């Protein structure tokens, strides 16, 4: 598993969201600088990591490790599963850019298996995702876990949660990072504006 700091200072492996920085940085460096050499060097490293996660996660649901760290509400380990799904998608994209068609298909297929498993595990009869927190809905929407037809209702539920919480978030470091971006992308910049301009705790003000 990847170390959680670079250079390593002896911290234990914290889980998928931290390690996913490796494939994410590969894609971002290629996107902004056209840097493919690093992808060629690091793809085998990321592949070994993801294969190890897959071997330790036979049911495709993450069962340990930190997830939405420093969340204001309790978060179960399974909440990391959408980021596991996105990690497989990232490896599929990297493999495709490197001309590794079979590996690209392998990780695209793994991502779909993870998505299906998480839908069966976390989606409640009312359409929300367990445990019903803002972060759970953000991850389901932001990482394209939820089917397209169900997105509007889930977005409405997320907005309602923010509004009834006096335009405040209950998320940790990952949910908070994705929340304003998700709201703006989904046409709710008004909610994002109120969220980031809230002056009481918790809030940027």
Short mmCIF file of C-alpha atoms in Angstrom, two decimals:
data_model
loop_
_atom_site.label_atom_id
_atom_site.label_comp_id
_atom_site.label_asym_id
_atom_site.label_seq_id
_atom_site.Cartn_x
_atom_site.Cartn_y
_atom_site.Cartn_z
CA UNK A 1 0.00 0.00 0.00
CA UNK A 2 1.11 3.60 -0.53
CA UNK A 3 2.51 5.57 2.36
CA UNK A 4 0.27 8.42 3.48
CA UNK A 5 2.95 11.09 3.40
CA UNK A 6 5.86 11.78 1.07
CA UNK A 7 8.45 11.40 2.37
CA UNK A 8 7.09 8.66 4.64
CA UNK A 9 7.03 9.59 8.35
CA UNK A 10 5.75 6.23 9.55
CA UNK A 11 2.00 6.78 9.34
CA UNK A 12 -0.20 3.77 8.75
CA UNK A 13 -2.07 3.32 5.46
CA UNK A 14 -5.22 5.42 5.83
CA UNK A 15 -7.26 3.98 2.98
CA UNK A 16 -8.43 4.40 -0.59
CA UNK A 17 -9.16 8.17 -0.60
CA UNK A 18 -5.57 8.98 0.35
CA UNK A 19 -3.94 6.48 -2.00
CA UNK A 20 -6.16 7.62 -4.90
CA UNK A 21 -3.94 10.71 -5.05
CA UNK A 22 -1.48 8.67 -7.11
CA UNK A 23 -3.66 8.03 -10.20
CA UNK A 24 -5.32 11.43 -9.77
CA UNK A 25 -1.98 13.23 -9.95
CA UNK A 26 -0.97 11.20 -12.99
CA UNK A 27 -4.06 12.40 -14.84
CA UNK A 28 -3.79 16.00 -13.65
CA UNK A 29 -0.13 16.32 -14.63
CA UNK A 30 -0.95 14.95 -18.08
CA UNK A 31 -3.96 17.29 -18.35
CA UNK A 32 -2.13 20.48 -17.37
CA UNK A 33 1.44 19.81 -18.51
CA UNK A 34 1.17 17.08 -21.12
CA UNK A 35 3.39 14.94 -18.88
CA UNK A 36 3.05 11.35 -20.02
CA UNK A 37 6.45 10.13 -18.81
CA UNK A 38 5.18 10.08 -15.23
CA UNK A 39 2.13 8.06 -16.28
CA UNK A 40 4.38 5.49 -17.93
CA UNK A 41 6.48 5.30 -14.76
CA UNK A 42 3.67 5.34 -12.20
CA UNK A 43 0.90 3.33 -13.84
CA UNK A 44 2.44 -0.02 -12.78
CA UNK A 45 2.66 1.30 -9.22
CA UNK A 46 -0.99 2.40 -9.18
CA UNK A 47 -2.00 -0.89 -10.79
CA UNK A 48 -0.29 -2.92 -8.05
CA UNK A 49 -2.03 -0.81 -5.41
CA UNK A 50 -5.49 -1.21 -6.95
CA UNK A 51 -5.04 -4.93 -7.49
CA UNK A 52 -4.11 -5.28 -3.83
CA UNK A 53 -7.23 -3.33 -2.79
CA UNK A 54 -9.36 -5.50 -5.08
CA UNK A 55 -7.86 -8.69 -3.61
CA UNK A 56 -8.64 -7.47 -0.09
CA UNK A 57 -12.17 -6.33 -1.07
CA UNK A 58 -13.91 -9.39 -2.58
CA UNK A 59 -17.37 -7.89 -2.12
CA UNK A 60 -16.31 -4.57 -3.69
CA UNK A 61 -17.38 -2.63 -0.56
CA UNK A 62 -14.65 -0.91 1.46
CA UNK A 63 -14.80 -2.06 5.08
CA UNK A 64 -11.93 -0.20 6.76
CA UNK A 65 -9.88 2.97 6.63
CA UNK A 66 -10.64 6.65 6.90
CA UNK A 67 -13.15 8.12 4.48
CA UNK A 68 -14.67 11.61 4.79
CA UNK A 69 -12.09 12.54 7.41
CA UNK A 70 -13.01 15.18 10.03
CA UNK A 71 -16.69 14.89 9.11
CA UNK A 72 -19.11 16.64 11.45
CA UNK A 73 -21.30 13.51 11.47
CA UNK A 74 -20.38 9.81 11.74
CA UNK A 75 -19.22 8.17 8.51
CA UNK A 76 -18.97 4.40 7.88
CA UNK A 77 -15.96 2.88 6.07
CA UNK A 78 -18.20 1.96 3.10
CA UNK A 79 -18.38 5.65 2.26
CA UNK A 80 -14.95 5.25 0.62
CA UNK A 81 -16.41 2.86 -1.95
CA UNK A 82 -17.37 5.53 -4.54
CA UNK A 83 -13.76 6.77 -4.44
CA UNK A 84 -12.64 3.17 -4.97
CA UNK A 85 -14.93 3.09 -8.00
CA UNK A 86 -13.46 6.34 -9.30
CA UNK A 87 -9.94 5.00 -8.73
CA UNK A 88 -10.69 2.07 -11.05
CA UNK A 89 -12.05 4.51 -13.64
CA UNK A 90 -8.88 6.60 -13.38
CA UNK A 91 -6.70 3.56 -13.98
CA UNK A 92 -8.87 2.69 -16.97
CA UNK A 93 -8.31 6.18 -18.42
CA UNK A 94 -4.57 6.05 -17.78
CA UNK A 95 -4.30 2.62 -19.39
CA UNK A 96 -6.24 3.89 -22.41
CA UNK A 97 -3.90 6.86 -22.81
CA UNK A 98 -0.93 4.50 -22.62
CA UNK A 99 -2.42 2.26 -25.32
CA UNK A 100 -3.11 -0.61 -22.92
CA UNK A 101 -6.55 -1.55 -24.23
CA UNK A 102 -7.00 -4.80 -22.30
CA UNK A 103 -6.09 -3.18 -19.00
CA UNK A 104 -8.33 -0.24 -19.74
CA UNK A 105 -11.25 -2.64 -20.22
CA UNK A 106 -10.30 -4.55 -17.07
CA UNK A 107 -10.48 -1.47 -14.83
CA UNK A 108 -13.59 -0.09 -16.52
CA UNK A 109 -15.24 -3.42 -15.78
CA UNK A 110 -14.02 -3.37 -12.19
CA UNK A 111 -15.43 0.15 -11.75
CA UNK A 112 -18.84 -1.01 -12.94
CA UNK A 113 -18.76 -3.97 -10.55
CA UNK A 114 -17.95 -1.62 -7.67
CA UNK A 115 -20.70 0.80 -8.69
CA UNK A 116 -23.29 -1.98 -8.82
CA UNK A 117 -22.18 -3.40 -5.47
CA UNK A 118 -22.38 0.01 -3.83
CA UNK A 119 -25.84 0.67 -5.24
CA UNK A 120 -27.05 -2.62 -3.78
CA UNK A 121 -25.30 -1.97 -0.48
CA UNK A 122 -25.95 1.71 0.20
CA UNK A 123 -29.09 2.87 -1.62
CA UNK A 124 -32.11 3.01 0.66
CA UNK A 125 -35.77 2.53 -0.32
CA UNK A 126 -36.25 6.31 -0.13
CA UNK A 127 -33.52 6.79 -2.76
CA UNK A 128 -30.93 8.29 -0.41
CA UNK A 129 -27.59 6.66 0.24
CA UNK A 130 -26.54 5.36 3.63
CA UNK A 131 -26.02 6.77 6.16
CA UNK A 132 -28.17 9.61 4.78
CA UNK A 133 -25.48 12.27 5.25
CA UNK A 134 -24.59 15.07 2.86
CA UNK A 135 -21.31 13.33 2.02
CA UNK A 136 -23.07 10.10 1.07
CA UNK A 137 -25.26 11.95 -1.44
CA UNK A 138 -22.32 14.03 -2.71
CA UNK A 139 -20.26 10.92 -3.44
CA UNK A 140 -23.18 9.14 -5.12
CA UNK A 141 -23.73 12.15 -7.38
CA UNK A 142 -20.16 13.34 -7.84
CA UNK A 143 -18.75 9.92 -8.71
CA UNK A 144 -21.69 8.94 -10.95
CA UNK A 145 -22.87 6.09 -8.77
CA UNK A 146 -26.56 6.93 -8.99
CA UNK A 147 -28.43 6.23 -12.25
CA UNK A 148 -29.09 9.32 -14.36
CA UNK A 149 -32.85 9.16 -13.88
CA UNK A 150 -32.46 9.36 -10.11
CA UNK A 151 -30.02 12.26 -10.02
CA UNK A 152 -32.57 15.13 -9.80
CA UNK A 153 -34.29 13.68 -6.73
CA UNK A 154 -30.99 12.99 -5.00
CA UNK A 155 -29.75 16.50 -5.76
CA UNK A 156 -32.98 17.94 -4.33
CA UNK A 157 -32.46 15.91 -1.15
CA UNK A 158 -28.90 17.20 -0.84
CA UNK A 159 -30.02 20.81 -1.32
CA UNK A 160 -32.77 20.31 1.25
CA UNK A 161 -30.23 19.01 3.74
CA UNK A 162 -28.07 22.09 3.25
CA UNK A 163 -31.00 24.49 3.47
CA UNK A 164 -32.47 22.93 6.61
CA UNK A 165 -29.00 23.07 8.17
CA UNK A 166 -28.99 26.87 7.72
CA UNK A 167 -26.84 26.68 4.56
CA UNK A 168 -24.09 24.77 6.33
CA UNK A 169 -22.24 21.62 5.42
CA UNK A 170 -21.77 18.56 7.63
CA UNK A 171 -19.01 17.10 5.48
CA UNK A 172 -15.37 16.26 6.11
CA UNK A 173 -12.35 16.97 3.94
CA UNK A 174 -13.53 15.05 0.86
CA UNK A 175 -17.21 15.92 0.93
CA UNK A 176 -16.38 19.59 1.46
CA UNK A 177 -13.93 19.58 -1.43
CA UNK A 178 -16.52 18.24 -3.89
CA UNK A 179 -19.67 19.96 -2.60
CA UNK A 180 -19.43 23.48 -4.15
CA UNK A 181 -18.16 22.09 -7.44
CA UNK A 182 -20.99 19.56 -7.60
CA UNK A 183 -23.66 22.17 -6.83
CA UNK A 184 -22.37 24.50 -9.53
CA UNK A 185 -22.13 21.74 -12.11
CA UNK A 186 -25.70 20.66 -11.34
CA UNK A 187 -27.10 24.18 -11.78
CA UNK A 188 -27.36 25.08 -8.11
CA UNK A 189 -24.74 27.80 -7.88
CA UNK A 190 -27.20 29.71 -5.70
CA UNK A 191 -26.83 27.08 -2.99
CA UNK A 192 -23.05 26.99 -3.41
CA UNK A 193 -22.97 30.79 -3.04
CA UNK A 194 -24.94 30.69 0.20
CA UNK A 195 -22.81 27.82 1.46
CA UNK A 196 -19.42 29.46 0.95
CA UNK A 197 -20.62 32.84 2.20
CA UNK A 198 -21.95 31.49 5.48
CA UNK A 199 -20.03 33.27 8.21
CA UNK A 200 -20.70 30.98 11.18
CA UNK A 201 -19.07 27.67 12.02
CA UNK A 202 -18.92 25.43 10.10
CA UNK A 203 -18.09 27.59 7.11
CA UNK A 204 -15.35 29.41 5.27
CA UNK A 205 -16.34 32.68 6.95
#
